[in-house]
Short mmCIF file of C-alpha atoms in Angstrom, two decimals:
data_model
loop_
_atom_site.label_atom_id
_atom_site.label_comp_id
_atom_site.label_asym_id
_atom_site.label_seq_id
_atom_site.Cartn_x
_atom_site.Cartn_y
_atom_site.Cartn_z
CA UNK A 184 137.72 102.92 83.59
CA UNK A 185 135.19 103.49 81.03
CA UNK A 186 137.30 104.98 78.14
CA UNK A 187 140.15 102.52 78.53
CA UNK A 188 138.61 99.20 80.49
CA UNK A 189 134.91 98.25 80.38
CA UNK A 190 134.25 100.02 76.86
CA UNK A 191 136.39 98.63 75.05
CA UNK A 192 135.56 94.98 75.98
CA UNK A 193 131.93 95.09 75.98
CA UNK A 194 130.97 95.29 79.71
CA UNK A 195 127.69 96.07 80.49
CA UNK A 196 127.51 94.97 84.22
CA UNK A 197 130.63 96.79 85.57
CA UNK A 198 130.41 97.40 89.65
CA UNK A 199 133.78 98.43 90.98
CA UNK A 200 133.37 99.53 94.36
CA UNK A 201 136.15 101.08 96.75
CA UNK A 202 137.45 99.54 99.95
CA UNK A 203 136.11 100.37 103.65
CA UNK A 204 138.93 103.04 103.24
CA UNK A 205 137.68 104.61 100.26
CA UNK A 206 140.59 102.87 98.02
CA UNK A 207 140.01 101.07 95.17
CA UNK A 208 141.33 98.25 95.21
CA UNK A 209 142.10 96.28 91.44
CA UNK A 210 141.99 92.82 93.36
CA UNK A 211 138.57 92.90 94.97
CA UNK A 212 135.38 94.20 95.16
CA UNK A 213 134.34 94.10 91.35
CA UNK A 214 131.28 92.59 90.42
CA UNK A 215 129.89 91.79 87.00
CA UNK A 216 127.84 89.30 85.39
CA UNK A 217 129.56 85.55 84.20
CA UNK A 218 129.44 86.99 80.63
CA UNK A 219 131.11 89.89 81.64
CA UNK A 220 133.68 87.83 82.87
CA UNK A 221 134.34 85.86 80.14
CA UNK A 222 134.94 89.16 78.17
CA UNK A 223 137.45 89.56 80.52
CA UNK A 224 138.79 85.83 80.79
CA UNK A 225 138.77 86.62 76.97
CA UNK A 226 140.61 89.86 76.66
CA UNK A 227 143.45 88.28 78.83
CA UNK A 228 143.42 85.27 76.69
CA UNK A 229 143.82 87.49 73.51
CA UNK A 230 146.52 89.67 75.47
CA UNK A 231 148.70 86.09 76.28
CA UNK A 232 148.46 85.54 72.63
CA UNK A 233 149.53 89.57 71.60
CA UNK A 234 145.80 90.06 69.97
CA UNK A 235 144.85 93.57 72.12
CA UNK A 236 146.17 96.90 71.42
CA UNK A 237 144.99 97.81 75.22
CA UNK A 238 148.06 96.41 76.37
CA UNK A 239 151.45 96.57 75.38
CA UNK A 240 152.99 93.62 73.73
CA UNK A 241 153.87 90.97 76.11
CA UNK A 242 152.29 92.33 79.35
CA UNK A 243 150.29 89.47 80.04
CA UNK A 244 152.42 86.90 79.52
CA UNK A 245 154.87 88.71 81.99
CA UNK A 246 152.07 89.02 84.22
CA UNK A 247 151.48 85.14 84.50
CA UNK A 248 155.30 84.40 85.00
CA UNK A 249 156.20 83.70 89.03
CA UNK A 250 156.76 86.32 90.91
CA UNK A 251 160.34 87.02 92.66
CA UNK A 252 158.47 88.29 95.78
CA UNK A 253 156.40 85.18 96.18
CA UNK A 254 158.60 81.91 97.50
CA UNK A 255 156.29 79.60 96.33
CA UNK A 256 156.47 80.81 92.72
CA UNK A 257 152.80 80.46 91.95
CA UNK A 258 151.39 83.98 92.02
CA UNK A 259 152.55 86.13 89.03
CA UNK A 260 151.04 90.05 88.44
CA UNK A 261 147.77 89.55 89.55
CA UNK A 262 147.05 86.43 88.43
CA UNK A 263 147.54 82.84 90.01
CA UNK A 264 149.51 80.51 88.13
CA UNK A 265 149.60 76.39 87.94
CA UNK A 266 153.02 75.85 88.68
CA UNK A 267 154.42 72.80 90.35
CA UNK A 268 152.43 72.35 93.59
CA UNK A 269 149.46 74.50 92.54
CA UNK A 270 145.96 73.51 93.60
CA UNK A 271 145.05 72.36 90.03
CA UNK A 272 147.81 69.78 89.31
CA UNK A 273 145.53 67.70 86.49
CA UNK A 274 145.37 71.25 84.34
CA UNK A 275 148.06 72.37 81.96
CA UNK A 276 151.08 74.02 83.49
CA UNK A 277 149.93 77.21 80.90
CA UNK A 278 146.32 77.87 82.78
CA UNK A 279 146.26 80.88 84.94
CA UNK A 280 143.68 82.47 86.97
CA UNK A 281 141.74 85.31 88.86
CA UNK A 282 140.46 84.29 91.98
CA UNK A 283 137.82 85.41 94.02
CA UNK A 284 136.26 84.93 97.00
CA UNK A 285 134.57 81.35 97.67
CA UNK A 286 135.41 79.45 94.73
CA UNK A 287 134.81 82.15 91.97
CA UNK A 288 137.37 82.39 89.64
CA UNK A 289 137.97 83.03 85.65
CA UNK A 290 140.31 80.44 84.33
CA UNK A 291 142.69 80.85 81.11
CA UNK A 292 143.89 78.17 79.08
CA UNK A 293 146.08 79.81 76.64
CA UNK A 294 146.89 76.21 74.67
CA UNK A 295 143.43 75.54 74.24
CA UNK A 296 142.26 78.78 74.16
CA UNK A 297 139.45 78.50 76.40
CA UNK A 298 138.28 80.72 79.19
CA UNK A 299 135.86 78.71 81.80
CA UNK A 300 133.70 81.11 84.31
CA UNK A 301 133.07 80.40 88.09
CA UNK A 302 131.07 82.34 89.91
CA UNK A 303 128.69 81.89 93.45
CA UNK A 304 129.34 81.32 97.24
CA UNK A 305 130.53 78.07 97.81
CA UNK A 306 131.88 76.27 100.80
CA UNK A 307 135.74 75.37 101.16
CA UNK A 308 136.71 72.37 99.27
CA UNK A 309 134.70 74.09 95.96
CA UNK A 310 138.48 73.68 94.09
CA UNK A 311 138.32 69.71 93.23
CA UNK A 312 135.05 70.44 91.61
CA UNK A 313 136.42 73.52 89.91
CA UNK A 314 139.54 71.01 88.67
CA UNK A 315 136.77 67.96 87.79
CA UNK A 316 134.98 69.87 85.88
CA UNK A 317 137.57 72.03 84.04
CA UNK A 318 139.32 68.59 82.87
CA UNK A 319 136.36 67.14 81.65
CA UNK A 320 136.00 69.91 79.67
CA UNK A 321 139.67 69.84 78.25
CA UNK A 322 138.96 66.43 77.73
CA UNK A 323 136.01 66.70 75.58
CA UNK A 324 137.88 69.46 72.95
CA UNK A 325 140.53 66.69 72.31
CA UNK A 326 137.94 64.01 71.22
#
């Protein structure tokens, strides 16, 4: 992970810890720091826009296309996507997102290109701040 992952980007702060069975598990149970996650919130950015030699052309743009195995069509590779009916309907159709437990998340706007950082424990309900907040930012870079 260190050669071809955290290295490359920068990460100081990388924790990735296995599962209670010993698996590691890509989706969960890896910590860093919010800066540390903006490298990463960055490094996908750069990847949507073909700007990373770490992954091959086009990866992460198929990766934030709708999956066939999910019916609702807003879950791509990994990533959750704002599609029609999404939890973030005031945010551009193009934002996708990692997220984690209560309320943290790293959100990509590839037509802005902005990455915005969530992280702490929060209560349910922690998403209409999430999507306040985020707009108001988008809002400010067009004045």
């Amino acid at each position: 992970m260190e050669a071809n992952f955290s290295g490359p980007l920068g990460l100081t702060s990388l924790t990735a810890e296995p599962d209670a069975s010993g698996v590691q598990v890509g989706s969960s149970y890896t910590y860093m720091t919010a800066r540390d996650w903006l490298r990463v919130g960055q490094f996908w950015l750069d990847a949507w826009h073909d700007r990373t030699d770490i992954l091959p052309e086009g990866w992460q743009r198929e990766a934030t296309q709708p999956s066939t195995s999910n019916w609702q069509g807003n879950y791509g590779l990994s990533f959750w996507l704002n599609t029609e009916g999404s939890q973030f309907p005031s945010l551009p159709k193009s934002m996708f997102n990692a997220g984690g437990n209560a309320g943290q998340r790293v959100m990509v706007f590839p037509d802005q290109e902005l990455v915005i950082v969530r992280l702490g424990l929060s209560q349910s309900g922690v998403d209409q701040g999430v999507e306040l907040f985020s707009r108001q930012v988008l809002d400010s870079l067009e004045r």
